[in-house]
Amino acid sequence: MMSIVLVITVVSLLVPVYVYAGYPAMLWLFTRGYPARTHRIGDITPTVSLIISCYNEAPVIRAKLDNALALDYPRNKLTILAVSDGSDDGTDDIVREYQGQGVRLIRQEGRLGKTMGLNLAMESVDTDLVVFSDANAMYAADAITKLARNFADLDVGYAVGAALYTDGDAGASARNENLYWRYEMAIKQMESRLHSVVGGDGAIYAIRTRLWEPLQQKDINDFVNPLQIIAKGYRGVFDAEARCFEETAGEFDKEIARKERIVNRSIRGLMRVTSTMNPLRAGVFAWEVISHKLLRWLIPLFLLAGTTGSVLLALVGFRLFQLITLGAAVLLILACAGHLSKDKNAMPAWLSTPYYFVMVNLYAVRGIVKAMRGETQVTWNSARPVNGREQS
């Protein structure tokens, strides 16, 4: 009996180590000697539609539209569409002020969610490429030019830019999120060199228009849409020089809740495009998506099994597992101390990091459980603040 517990415990503890450290290390090994890009880029300017998703974005939409109109992409080849999901805070009126400058408002009634708004907008798109963006993501002047160059390679179906945080040192929450995101971008760069970056980024990613498929209301567009493109036999690449800038949520609770929503919708989306997890169909991308996404979402379950097994093995005298159990206890104590902290954003790193790690994994479990129950959030409220105010 103890031998079975030992095997289950060891495997359960090794999976998180593999996901967080082993997978990036293997990507690094596999891409050693590869050029910075393994696809062709070119100085091309295809026609582009920039779709900006909005729900009650009055505090930021004017700045976003000014930013879009200031991009260095040829103006006669760029169409700007603002999709409003039933906004009632004056967002639509602000967008209408820009109609004389070529900005189009597409209003969706009834708060059907971002995905349905994109389906509606795509019905009127006739450009070569589509760039998807959020209202609070401010683009570098050459962001679309940088994205477009990747489509000179006919095997590229989508290109993902780098969303950079402008408040990465503003507090403990922002520092942890910024650190996590830098780690993620390093993985994205290596995935892109090997085959394809896993998923898009709702703030900045582009696709070939003809590869778009209407999505279901519960789909998370910047994950399911790229998976569908991979399933068609195309690649997805990451371009770190195509940049946009945004703020973190600024608070642990908001950032963690946002991750719960992402896991909740993404795990359902992955089950919709299971062919991308079949190496006979998707090649090495199957390994990427399983390692980067599926196993990472399941880490809390592996940690629970590993910790439980460690306690049992520690009780019968296995010294190594006594140390592991002690380490897990310390981690939980620090996380609890962080949870009880009155000012979480002022926590030192030795307290905020354990809290962030435990809470992110706990809320990931909640997202998975909700998905298994058939509960999926289809509408959204932006978690990030604008000039000290939370977007909603």
mmCIF file of C-alpha atoms in Angstrom:
data_model
loop_
_atom_site.group_PDB
_atom_site.id
_atom_site.type_symbol
_atom_site.label_atom_id
_atom_site.label_comp_id
_atom_site.label_asym_id
_atom_site.label_seq_id
_atom_site.Cartn_x
_atom_site.Cartn_y
_atom_site.Cartn_z
ATOM 1 C CA MET A 1 0.000 0.000 0.000
ATOM 2 C CA MET A 2 2.764 2.444 0.967
ATOM 3 C CA SER A 3 4.551 1.732 -2.308
ATOM 4 C CA ILE A 4 1.480 2.916 -4.232
ATOM 5 C CA VAL A 5 1.264 6.025 -2.055
ATOM 6 C CA LEU A 6 4.967 6.634 -2.662
ATOM 7 C CA VAL A 7 4.622 6.429 -6.457
ATOM 8 C CA ILE A 8 1.538 8.671 -6.546
ATOM 9 C CA THR A 9 3.189 11.179 -4.231
ATOM 10 C CA VAL A 10 6.431 11.359 -6.184
ATOM 11 C CA VAL A 11 4.643 11.750 -9.510
ATOM 12 C CA SER A 12 2.289 14.381 -8.077
ATOM 13 C CA LEU A 13 5.196 16.402 -6.719
ATOM 14 C CA LEU A 14 7.268 16.103 -9.883
ATOM 15 C CA VAL A 15 4.543 17.412 -12.190
ATOM 16 C CA PRO A 16 4.638 21.001 -10.779
ATOM 17 C CA VAL A 17 8.449 20.914 -10.915
ATOM 18 C CA TYR A 18 8.260 19.830 -14.552
ATOM 19 C CA VAL A 19 5.676 22.465 -15.495
ATOM 20 C CA TYR A 20 7.393 25.424 -13.839
ATOM 21 C CA ALA A 21 11.043 24.455 -14.390
ATOM 22 C CA GLY A 22 11.399 21.320 -16.503
ATOM 23 C CA TYR A 23 9.263 22.509 -19.413
ATOM 24 C CA PRO A 24 11.084 25.860 -19.828
ATOM 25 C CA ALA A 25 14.420 24.065 -19.476
ATOM 26 C CA MET A 26 13.473 21.575 -22.191
ATOM 27 C CA LEU A 27 12.316 24.405 -24.464
ATOM 28 C CA TRP A 28 15.678 26.082 -23.953
ATOM 29 C CA LEU A 29 17.531 22.868 -24.792
ATOM 30 C CA PHE A 30 15.420 22.143 -27.870
ATOM 31 C CA THR A 31 15.852 25.664 -29.263
ATOM 32 C CA ARG A 32 19.585 26.031 -28.612
ATOM 33 C CA GLY A 33 21.257 26.978 -31.853
ATOM 34 C CA TYR A 34 17.957 28.105 -33.403
ATOM 35 C CA PRO A 35 17.851 31.601 -34.909
ATOM 36 C CA ALA A 36 15.915 34.291 -33.063
ATOM 37 C CA ARG A 37 13.071 33.670 -35.522
ATOM 38 C CA THR A 38 12.286 30.432 -37.292
ATOM 39 C CA HIS A 39 9.843 32.046 -39.709
ATOM 40 C CA ARG A 40 10.228 34.617 -42.442
ATOM 41 C CA ILE A 41 9.373 38.283 -41.884
ATOM 42 C CA GLY A 42 8.982 40.954 -44.520
ATOM 43 C CA ASP A 43 8.338 44.655 -45.037
ATOM 44 C CA ILE A 44 4.656 44.252 -45.920
ATOM 45 C CA THR A 45 1.591 46.405 -45.282
ATOM 46 C CA PRO A 46 -1.553 44.295 -45.786
ATOM 47 C CA THR A 47 -4.932 45.831 -45.000
ATOM 48 C CA VAL A 48 -5.703 45.600 -41.279
ATOM 49 C CA SER A 49 -8.763 45.959 -39.066
ATOM 50 C CA LEU A 50 -8.070 46.931 -35.455
ATOM 51 C CA ILE A 51 -10.935 45.695 -33.270
ATOM 52 C CA ILE A 52 -11.161 47.285 -29.821
ATOM 53 C CA SER A 53 -13.414 45.489 -27.327
ATOM 54 C CA CYS A 54 -15.260 47.807 -24.954
ATOM 55 C CA TYR A 55 -17.579 47.637 -21.998
ATOM 56 C CA ASN A 56 -17.978 50.874 -20.032
ATOM 57 C CA GLU A 57 -14.570 52.202 -21.024
ATOM 58 C CA ALA A 58 -15.362 55.932 -20.806
ATOM 59 C CA PRO A 59 -12.301 56.667 -18.617
ATOM 60 C CA VAL A 60 -9.881 55.271 -21.219
ATOM 61 C CA ILE A 61 -11.531 54.957 -24.646
ATOM 62 C CA ARG A 62 -10.579 58.467 -25.795
ATOM 63 C CA ALA A 63 -6.916 57.805 -25.054
ATOM 64 C CA LYS A 64 -7.164 54.442 -26.821
ATOM 65 C CA LEU A 65 -8.661 55.925 -29.979
ATOM 66 C CA ASP A 66 -6.107 58.749 -30.023
ATOM 67 C CA ASN A 67 -3.434 56.075 -29.643
ATOM 68 C CA ALA A 68 -4.890 54.033 -32.524
ATOM 69 C CA LEU A 69 -5.088 57.051 -34.825
ATOM 70 C CA ALA A 70 -1.449 57.907 -34.048
ATOM 71 C CA LEU A 71 -0.104 54.512 -35.150
ATOM 72 C CA ASP A 72 2.451 54.660 -37.956
ATOM 73 C CA TYR A 73 0.602 52.108 -40.103
ATOM 74 C CA PRO A 74 -0.594 53.467 -43.487
ATOM 75 C CA ARG A 75 -3.910 55.147 -42.668
ATOM 76 C CA ASN A 76 -5.573 54.032 -45.897
ATOM 77 C CA LYS A 77 -4.878 50.413 -44.955
ATOM 78 C CA LEU A 78 -6.079 50.555 -41.340
ATOM 79 C CA THR A 79 -9.703 50.273 -40.245
ATOM 80 C CA ILE A 80 -10.533 50.974 -36.594
ATOM 81 C CA LEU A 81 -13.612 49.301 -35.086
ATOM 82 C CA ALA A 82 -14.811 49.790 -31.509
ATOM 83 C CA VAL A 83 -17.151 47.021 -30.361
ATOM 84 C CA SER A 84 -19.310 48.068 -27.428
ATOM 85 C CA ASP A 85 -20.974 45.297 -25.422
ATOM 86 C CA GLY A 86 -23.970 47.295 -24.261
ATOM 87 C CA SER A 87 -21.928 50.067 -22.632
ATOM 88 C CA ASP A 88 -24.036 52.532 -20.623
ATOM 89 C CA ASP A 89 -21.424 54.969 -19.297
ATOM 90 C CA GLY A 90 -21.025 57.193 -22.356
ATOM 91 C CA THR A 91 -18.391 55.055 -24.078
ATOM 92 C CA ASP A 92 -20.424 54.920 -27.294
ATOM 93 C CA ASP A 93 -20.878 58.703 -27.406
ATOM 94 C CA ILE A 94 -17.124 59.193 -27.140
ATOM 95 C CA VAL A 95 -16.519 56.711 -29.970
ATOM 96 C CA ARG A 96 -19.045 58.552 -32.164
ATOM 97 C CA GLU A 97 -16.960 61.719 -31.780
ATOM 98 C CA TYR A 98 -14.259 59.921 -33.802
ATOM 99 C CA GLN A 99 -16.468 58.734 -36.656
ATOM 100 C CA GLY A 100 -15.299 61.648 -38.812
ATOM 101 C CA GLN A 101 -11.766 60.273 -38.472
ATOM 102 C CA GLY A 102 -12.770 56.859 -39.774
ATOM 103 C CA VAL A 103 -13.517 55.098 -36.484
ATOM 104 C CA ARG A 104 -16.578 52.823 -36.629
ATOM 105 C CA LEU A 105 -18.788 51.948 -33.671
ATOM 106 C CA ILE A 106 -20.381 48.506 -33.546
ATOM 107 C CA ARG A 107 -22.841 48.256 -30.678
ATOM 108 C CA GLN A 108 -23.993 44.940 -29.287
ATOM 109 C CA GLU A 109 -27.151 45.102 -27.221
ATOM 110 C CA GLY A 110 -27.893 43.012 -24.161
ATOM 111 C CA ARG A 111 -24.403 42.388 -22.722
ATOM 112 C CA LEU A 112 -23.697 39.151 -24.527
ATOM 113 C CA GLY A 113 -19.974 39.177 -23.776
ATOM 114 C CA LYS A 114 -16.733 40.009 -25.539
ATOM 115 C CA THR A 115 -16.707 36.865 -27.691
ATOM 116 C CA MET A 116 -20.131 37.516 -29.185
ATOM 117 C CA GLY A 117 -19.112 41.115 -29.795
ATOM 118 C CA LEU A 118 -16.127 39.897 -31.809
ATOM 119 C CA ASN A 119 -18.352 37.540 -33.795
ATOM 120 C CA LEU A 120 -20.558 40.526 -34.638
ATOM 121 C CA ALA A 121 -17.614 42.719 -35.636
ATOM 122 C CA MET A 122 -16.019 40.038 -37.804
ATOM 123 C CA GLU A 123 -19.144 39.897 -39.972
ATOM 124 C CA SER A 124 -18.175 43.269 -41.461
ATOM 125 C CA VAL A 125 -14.396 42.764 -41.718
ATOM 126 C CA ASP A 126 -12.930 42.446 -45.220
ATOM 127 C CA THR A 127 -9.250 43.251 -44.570
ATOM 128 C CA ASP A 128 -6.332 40.839 -44.883
ATOM 129 C CA LEU A 129 -5.539 40.844 -41.168
ATOM 130 C CA VAL A 130 -7.383 41.522 -37.937
ATOM 131 C CA VAL A 131 -5.713 42.836 -34.784
ATOM 132 C CA PHE A 132 -7.610 42.301 -31.528
ATOM 133 C CA SER A 133 -7.113 44.734 -28.664
ATOM 134 C CA ASP A 134 -8.511 45.876 -25.325
ATOM 135 C CA ALA A 135 -9.474 49.452 -24.599
ATOM 136 C CA ASN A 136 -6.795 49.953 -21.952
ATOM 137 C CA ALA A 137 -3.908 48.563 -24.035
ATOM 138 C CA MET A 138 -1.893 51.449 -25.494
ATOM 139 C CA TYR A 139 0.146 50.459 -28.559
ATOM 140 C CA ALA A 140 3.657 51.485 -29.455
ATOM 141 C CA ALA A 141 3.529 53.473 -32.703
ATOM 142 C CA ASP A 142 4.957 50.595 -34.732
ATOM 143 C CA ALA A 143 3.034 47.773 -33.013
ATOM 144 C CA ILE A 144 0.813 46.863 -35.979
ATOM 145 C CA THR A 145 3.694 47.236 -38.432
ATOM 146 C CA LYS A 146 5.673 44.756 -36.318
ATOM 147 C CA LEU A 147 2.750 42.317 -36.128
ATOM 148 C CA ALA A 148 2.068 42.520 -39.864
ATOM 149 C CA ARG A 149 5.621 41.665 -40.903
ATOM 150 C CA ASN A 150 5.218 38.141 -39.514
ATOM 151 C CA PHE A 151 2.542 37.320 -42.082
ATOM 152 C CA ALA A 152 5.090 37.485 -44.899
ATOM 153 C CA ASP A 153 5.514 33.813 -43.982
ATOM 154 C CA LEU A 154 2.519 31.989 -45.435
ATOM 155 C CA ASP A 155 2.679 29.360 -42.678
ATOM 156 C CA VAL A 156 1.954 31.958 -39.993
ATOM 157 C CA GLY A 157 -1.718 32.140 -39.035
ATOM 158 C CA TYR A 158 -1.492 34.370 -35.977
ATOM 159 C CA ALA A 159 1.047 36.673 -34.361
ATOM 160 C CA VAL A 160 1.087 37.685 -30.717
ATOM 161 C CA GLY A 161 2.631 40.871 -29.374
ATOM 162 C CA ALA A 162 4.096 41.677 -25.964
ATOM 163 C CA ALA A 163 1.819 43.339 -23.423
ATOM 164 C CA LEU A 164 4.095 45.155 -20.986
ATOM 165 C CA TYR A 165 3.084 46.489 -17.589
ATOM 166 C CA THR A 166 3.693 50.150 -16.826
ATOM 167 C CA ASP A 167 3.183 49.746 -13.064
ATOM 168 C CA GLY A 168 5.356 46.682 -12.438
ATOM 169 C CA ASP A 169 6.913 48.251 -9.315
ATOM 170 C CA ALA A 170 3.772 49.896 -7.950
ATOM 171 C CA GLY A 171 3.122 47.363 -5.187
ATOM 172 C CA ALA A 172 3.453 43.730 -4.149
ATOM 173 C CA SER A 173 0.613 42.582 -6.412
ATOM 174 C CA ALA A 174 2.002 44.390 -9.459
ATOM 175 C CA ARG A 175 5.539 43.137 -8.766
ATOM 176 C CA ASN A 176 4.401 39.515 -8.566
ATOM 177 C CA GLU A 177 2.267 39.808 -11.693
ATOM 178 C CA ASN A 178 5.069 41.546 -13.573
ATOM 179 C CA LEU A 179 7.569 38.851 -12.546
ATOM 180 C CA TYR A 180 5.162 36.115 -13.629
ATOM 181 C CA TRP A 181 4.552 37.837 -16.953
ATOM 182 C CA ARG A 182 8.276 38.193 -17.715
ATOM 183 C CA TYR A 183 8.600 34.448 -17.082
ATOM 184 C CA GLU A 184 5.656 33.845 -19.436
ATOM 185 C CA MET A 185 7.146 35.957 -22.209
ATOM 186 C CA ALA A 186 10.403 34.008 -22.064
ATOM 187 C CA ILE A 187 8.399 30.799 -22.552
ATOM 188 C CA LYS A 188 6.401 32.345 -25.402
ATOM 189 C CA GLN A 189 9.577 33.304 -27.241
ATOM 190 C CA MET A 190 10.955 29.763 -27.029
ATOM 191 C CA GLU A 191 7.633 28.160 -28.002
ATOM 192 C CA SER A 192 7.465 30.429 -31.024
ATOM 193 C CA ARG A 193 10.949 29.407 -32.141
ATOM 194 C CA LEU A 194 10.178 25.707 -31.723
ATOM 195 C CA HIS A 195 6.706 25.695 -33.298
ATOM 196 C CA SER A 196 4.012 28.070 -32.036
ATOM 197 C CA VAL A 197 3.238 30.293 -29.085
ATOM 198 C CA VAL A 198 0.381 28.745 -27.088
ATOM 199 C CA GLY A 199 -2.599 31.096 -27.259
ATOM 200 C CA GLY A 200 -2.912 34.764 -28.028
ATOM 201 C CA ASP A 201 -3.187 37.850 -25.850
ATOM 202 C CA GLY A 202 -6.440 39.773 -25.834
ATOM 203 C CA ALA A 203 -4.504 43.021 -25.620
ATOM 204 C CA ILE A 204 -2.479 42.491 -28.799
ATOM 205 C CA TYR A 205 -2.642 39.673 -31.315
ATOM 206 C CA ALA A 206 -3.330 39.423 -35.037
ATOM 207 C CA ILE A 207 -4.750 36.735 -37.328
ATOM 208 C CA ARG A 208 -5.327 36.153 -41.020
ATOM 209 C CA THR A 209 -8.970 37.153 -41.451
ATOM 210 C CA ARG A 210 -9.815 34.155 -43.594
ATOM 211 C CA LEU A 211 -8.851 31.805 -40.738
ATOM 212 C CA TRP A 212 -11.480 33.198 -38.365
ATOM 213 C CA GLU A 213 -14.241 30.850 -37.224
ATOM 214 C CA PRO A 214 -17.279 32.163 -35.332
ATOM 215 C CA LEU A 215 -16.867 31.306 -31.668
ATOM 216 C CA GLN A 216 -19.307 30.009 -29.109
ATOM 217 C CA GLN A 217 -20.428 32.477 -26.464
ATOM 218 C CA LYS A 218 -18.508 30.667 -23.699
ATOM 219 C CA ASP A 219 -15.237 30.572 -25.665
ATOM 220 C CA ILE A 220 -12.333 32.750 -24.560
ATOM 221 C CA ASN A 221 -11.402 34.237 -27.915
ATOM 222 C CA ASP A 222 -7.650 34.719 -27.494
ATOM 223 C CA PHE A 223 -7.176 31.042 -26.633
ATOM 224 C CA VAL A 224 -9.766 29.134 -28.676
ATOM 225 C CA ASN A 225 -9.262 31.184 -31.844
ATOM 226 C CA PRO A 226 -5.470 30.484 -31.980
ATOM 227 C CA LEU A 227 -6.121 26.789 -31.273
ATOM 228 C CA GLN A 228 -8.502 26.658 -34.227
ATOM 229 C CA ILE A 229 -5.820 28.195 -36.421
ATOM 230 C CA ILE A 230 -3.246 25.630 -35.245
ATOM 231 C CA ALA A 231 -5.765 22.883 -36.019
ATOM 232 C CA LYS A 232 -5.855 24.183 -39.611
ATOM 233 C CA GLY A 233 -2.116 23.555 -39.938
ATOM 234 C CA TYR A 234 -0.740 27.075 -39.380
ATOM 235 C CA ARG A 235 1.808 28.414 -36.903
ATOM 236 C CA GLY A 236 1.418 31.096 -34.267
ATOM 237 C CA VAL A 237 4.421 33.313 -33.527
ATOM 238 C CA PHE A 238 5.419 35.691 -30.756
ATOM 239 C CA ASP A 239 6.913 39.077 -31.648
ATOM 240 C CA ALA A 240 8.400 40.769 -28.590
ATOM 241 C CA GLU A 241 8.958 43.969 -30.591
ATOM 242 C CA ALA A 242 5.219 44.427 -31.215
ATOM 243 C CA ARG A 243 4.467 46.109 -27.915
ATOM 244 C CA CYS A 244 1.553 47.516 -26.015
ATOM 245 C CA PHE A 245 1.391 48.925 -22.508
ATOM 246 C CA GLU A 246 -1.178 48.447 -19.781
ATOM 247 C CA GLU A 247 -1.512 48.355 -16.012
ATOM 248 C CA THR A 248 -1.926 45.360 -13.729
ATOM 249 C CA ALA A 249 -5.082 45.095 -11.628
ATOM 250 C CA GLY A 250 -3.091 46.676 -8.816
ATOM 251 C CA GLU A 251 -4.609 44.415 -6.166
ATOM 252 C CA PHE A 252 -4.128 40.728 -5.406
ATOM 253 C CA ASP A 253 -7.849 39.951 -5.174
ATOM 254 C CA LYS A 254 -8.632 41.406 -8.594
ATOM 255 C CA GLU A 255 -5.665 39.782 -10.330
ATOM 256 C CA ILE A 256 -6.351 36.382 -8.768
ATOM 257 C CA ALA A 257 -10.060 36.525 -9.623
ATOM 258 C CA ARG A 258 -9.118 37.381 -13.213
ATOM 259 C CA LYS A 259 -6.994 34.235 -13.400
ATOM 260 C CA GLU A 260 -9.929 32.163 -12.139
ATOM 261 C CA ARG A 261 -12.052 33.460 -15.027
ATOM 262 C CA ILE A 262 -9.292 32.741 -17.542
ATOM 263 C CA VAL A 263 -8.834 29.137 -16.346
ATOM 264 C CA ASN A 264 -12.592 28.631 -16.181
ATOM 265 C CA ARG A 265 -13.060 29.576 -19.832
ATOM 266 C CA SER A 266 -9.768 28.269 -21.209
ATOM 267 C CA ILE A 267 -10.028 24.691 -19.972
ATOM 268 C CA ARG A 268 -13.436 24.436 -21.588
ATOM 269 C CA GLY A 269 -12.008 25.914 -24.778
ATOM 270 C CA LEU A 270 -9.180 23.395 -24.891
ATOM 271 C CA MET A 271 -11.707 20.568 -24.662
ATOM 272 C CA ARG A 272 -13.394 22.082 -27.737
ATOM 273 C CA VAL A 273 -10.242 21.799 -29.851
ATOM 274 C CA THR A 274 -8.770 18.550 -28.531
ATOM 275 C CA SER A 275 -7.017 17.834 -31.840
ATOM 276 C CA THR A 276 -4.317 20.317 -30.793
ATOM 277 C CA MET A 277 -3.336 17.911 -27.992
ATOM 278 C CA ASN A 278 -2.842 15.050 -30.456
ATOM 279 C CA PRO A 279 0.818 14.867 -31.545
ATOM 280 C CA LEU A 280 -0.222 12.989 -34.688
ATOM 281 C CA ARG A 281 -2.280 16.035 -35.687
ATOM 282 C CA ALA A 282 -0.467 18.975 -34.118
ATOM 283 C CA GLY A 283 3.101 17.680 -33.812
ATOM 284 C CA VAL A 284 5.268 19.261 -31.129
ATOM 285 C CA PHE A 285 2.570 21.868 -30.424
ATOM 286 C CA ALA A 286 0.612 19.128 -28.614
ATOM 287 C CA TRP A 287 3.472 18.879 -26.107
ATOM 288 C CA GLU A 288 3.544 22.663 -25.772
ATOM 289 C CA VAL A 289 -0.160 23.112 -25.061
ATOM 290 C CA ILE A 290 -0.335 20.184 -22.627
ATOM 291 C CA SER A 291 2.746 21.351 -20.720
ATOM 292 C CA HIS A 292 2.081 25.089 -20.769
ATOM 293 C CA LYS A 293 -1.657 25.067 -20.230
ATOM 294 C CA LEU A 294 -3.380 21.813 -19.294
ATOM 295 C CA LEU A 295 -0.850 20.562 -16.744
ATOM 296 C CA ARG A 296 -0.413 24.048 -15.289
ATOM 297 C CA TRP A 297 -4.143 24.358 -14.693
ATOM 298 C CA LEU A 298 -4.122 20.972 -12.982
ATOM 299 C CA ILE A 299 -1.144 21.778 -10.729
ATOM 300 C CA PRO A 300 -3.349 22.488 -7.687
ATOM 301 C CA LEU A 301 -4.738 18.951 -7.887
ATOM 302 C CA PHE A 302 -1.236 17.476 -8.163
ATOM 303 C CA LEU A 303 -0.079 19.606 -5.217
ATOM 304 C CA LEU A 304 -3.022 18.438 -3.130
ATOM 305 C CA ALA A 305 -2.278 14.779 -3.910
ATOM 306 C CA GLY A 306 1.451 15.278 -3.360
ATOM 307 C CA THR A 307 1.006 17.086 -0.054
ATOM 308 C CA THR A 308 -1.468 14.505 1.247
ATOM 309 C CA GLY A 309 0.869 11.686 0.275
ATOM 310 C CA SER A 310 3.821 13.482 1.857
ATOM 311 C CA VAL A 311 1.979 13.738 5.167
ATOM 312 C CA LEU A 312 1.181 10.005 5.121
ATOM 313 C CA LEU A 313 4.768 9.084 4.247
ATOM 314 C CA ALA A 314 6.145 11.493 6.839
ATOM 315 C CA LEU A 315 4.039 9.828 9.525
ATOM 316 C CA VAL A 316 5.628 6.427 8.779
ATOM 317 C CA GLY A 317 9.136 7.828 9.014
ATOM 318 C CA PHE A 318 10.240 8.883 5.506
ATOM 319 C CA ARG A 319 12.637 11.731 6.353
ATOM 320 C CA LEU A 320 12.556 13.307 2.884
ATOM 321 C CA PHE A 321 8.787 13.610 3.027
ATOM 322 C CA GLN A 322 8.965 14.989 6.535
ATOM 323 C CA LEU A 323 11.019 17.832 5.090
ATOM 324 C CA ILE A 324 8.600 18.252 2.192
ATOM 325 C CA THR A 325 5.655 18.328 4.596
ATOM 326 C CA LEU A 326 7.443 20.913 6.718
ATOM 327 C CA GLY A 327 8.102 23.021 3.619
ATOM 328 C CA ALA A 328 4.454 22.806 2.579
ATOM 329 C CA ALA A 329 3.376 23.814 6.087
ATOM 330 C CA VAL A 330 5.671 26.855 6.017
ATOM 331 C CA LEU A 331 4.330 27.856 2.599
ATOM 332 C CA LEU A 332 0.726 27.650 3.835
ATOM 333 C CA ILE A 333 1.547 29.592 7.005
ATOM 334 C CA LEU A 334 3.146 32.372 4.966
ATOM 335 C CA ALA A 335 0.189 32.385 2.555
ATOM 336 C CA CYS A 336 -2.247 32.628 5.482
ATOM 337 C CA ALA A 337 -0.199 35.452 6.976
ATOM 338 C CA GLY A 338 -0.384 37.219 3.627
ATOM 339 C CA HIS A 339 -4.127 36.666 3.476
ATOM 340 C CA LEU A 340 -4.550 38.249 6.913
ATOM 341 C CA SER A 341 -2.379 41.215 6.010
ATOM 342 C CA LYS A 342 -4.304 44.491 6.074
ATOM 343 C CA ASP A 343 -2.187 46.074 3.326
ATOM 344 C CA LYS A 344 -1.353 43.295 0.892
ATOM 345 C CA ASN A 345 0.345 45.626 -1.559
ATOM 346 C CA ALA A 346 2.906 46.566 1.081
ATOM 347 C CA MET A 347 3.897 42.964 1.834
ATOM 348 C CA PRO A 348 7.564 42.023 1.410
ATOM 349 C CA ALA A 349 8.454 39.506 -1.300
ATOM 350 C CA TRP A 350 8.990 36.643 1.184
ATOM 351 C CA LEU A 351 5.324 37.009 2.165
ATOM 352 C CA SER A 352 3.653 38.187 -1.040
ATOM 353 C CA THR A 353 5.127 35.488 -3.296
ATOM 354 C CA PRO A 354 3.830 32.510 -1.256
ATOM 355 C CA TYR A 355 0.459 34.232 -0.949
ATOM 356 C CA TYR A 356 0.289 34.896 -4.682
ATOM 357 C CA PHE A 357 1.309 31.324 -5.541
ATOM 358 C CA VAL A 358 -1.195 29.659 -3.204
ATOM 359 C CA MET A 359 -4.105 31.925 -4.100
ATOM 360 C CA VAL A 360 -3.562 31.661 -7.860
ATOM 361 C CA ASN A 361 -3.612 27.875 -7.627
ATOM 362 C CA LEU A 362 -6.607 27.858 -5.286
ATOM 363 C CA TYR A 363 -8.621 30.035 -7.635
ATOM 364 C CA ALA A 364 -7.540 27.923 -10.596
ATOM 365 C CA VAL A 365 -9.240 24.973 -8.877
ATOM 366 C CA ARG A 366 -12.380 27.075 -8.493
ATOM 367 C CA GLY A 367 -12.266 27.868 -12.199
ATOM 368 C CA ILE A 368 -11.910 24.178 -13.088
ATOM 369 C CA VAL A 369 -14.754 23.133 -10.759
ATOM 370 C CA LYS A 370 -17.038 25.780 -12.238
ATOM 371 C CA ALA A 371 -16.169 24.612 -15.754
ATOM 372 C CA MET A 372 -17.001 21.019 -14.789
ATOM 373 C CA ARG A 373 -20.359 22.243 -13.478
ATOM 374 C CA GLY A 374 -21.029 23.976 -16.759
ATOM 375 C CA GLU A 375 -20.618 27.438 -15.238
ATOM 376 C CA THR A 376 -18.771 29.821 -17.544
ATOM 377 C CA GLN A 377 -18.569 33.602 -17.258
ATOM 378 C CA VAL A 378 -19.259 35.167 -20.656
ATOM 379 C CA THR A 379 -19.331 38.867 -19.724
ATOM 380 C CA TRP A 380 -16.400 40.744 -18.297
ATOM 381 C CA ASN A 381 -15.439 43.724 -16.187
ATOM 382 C CA SER A 382 -11.863 44.866 -16.672
ATOM 383 C CA ALA A 383 -9.860 44.344 -13.494
ATOM 384 C CA ARG A 384 -7.279 47.000 -14.253
ATOM 385 C CA PRO A 385 -7.463 50.535 -12.914
ATOM 386 C CA VAL A 386 -7.433 53.664 -15.029
ATOM 387 C CA ASN A 387 -6.061 56.767 -13.305
ATOM 388 C CA GLY A 388 -6.777 55.250 -9.928
ATOM 389 C CA ARG A 389 -10.207 53.938 -10.880
ATOM 390 C CA GLU A 390 -11.163 50.390 -11.597
ATOM 391 C CA GLN A 391 -12.612 49.802 -15.043
ATOM 392 C CA SER A 392 -15.977 48.093 -15.007
#
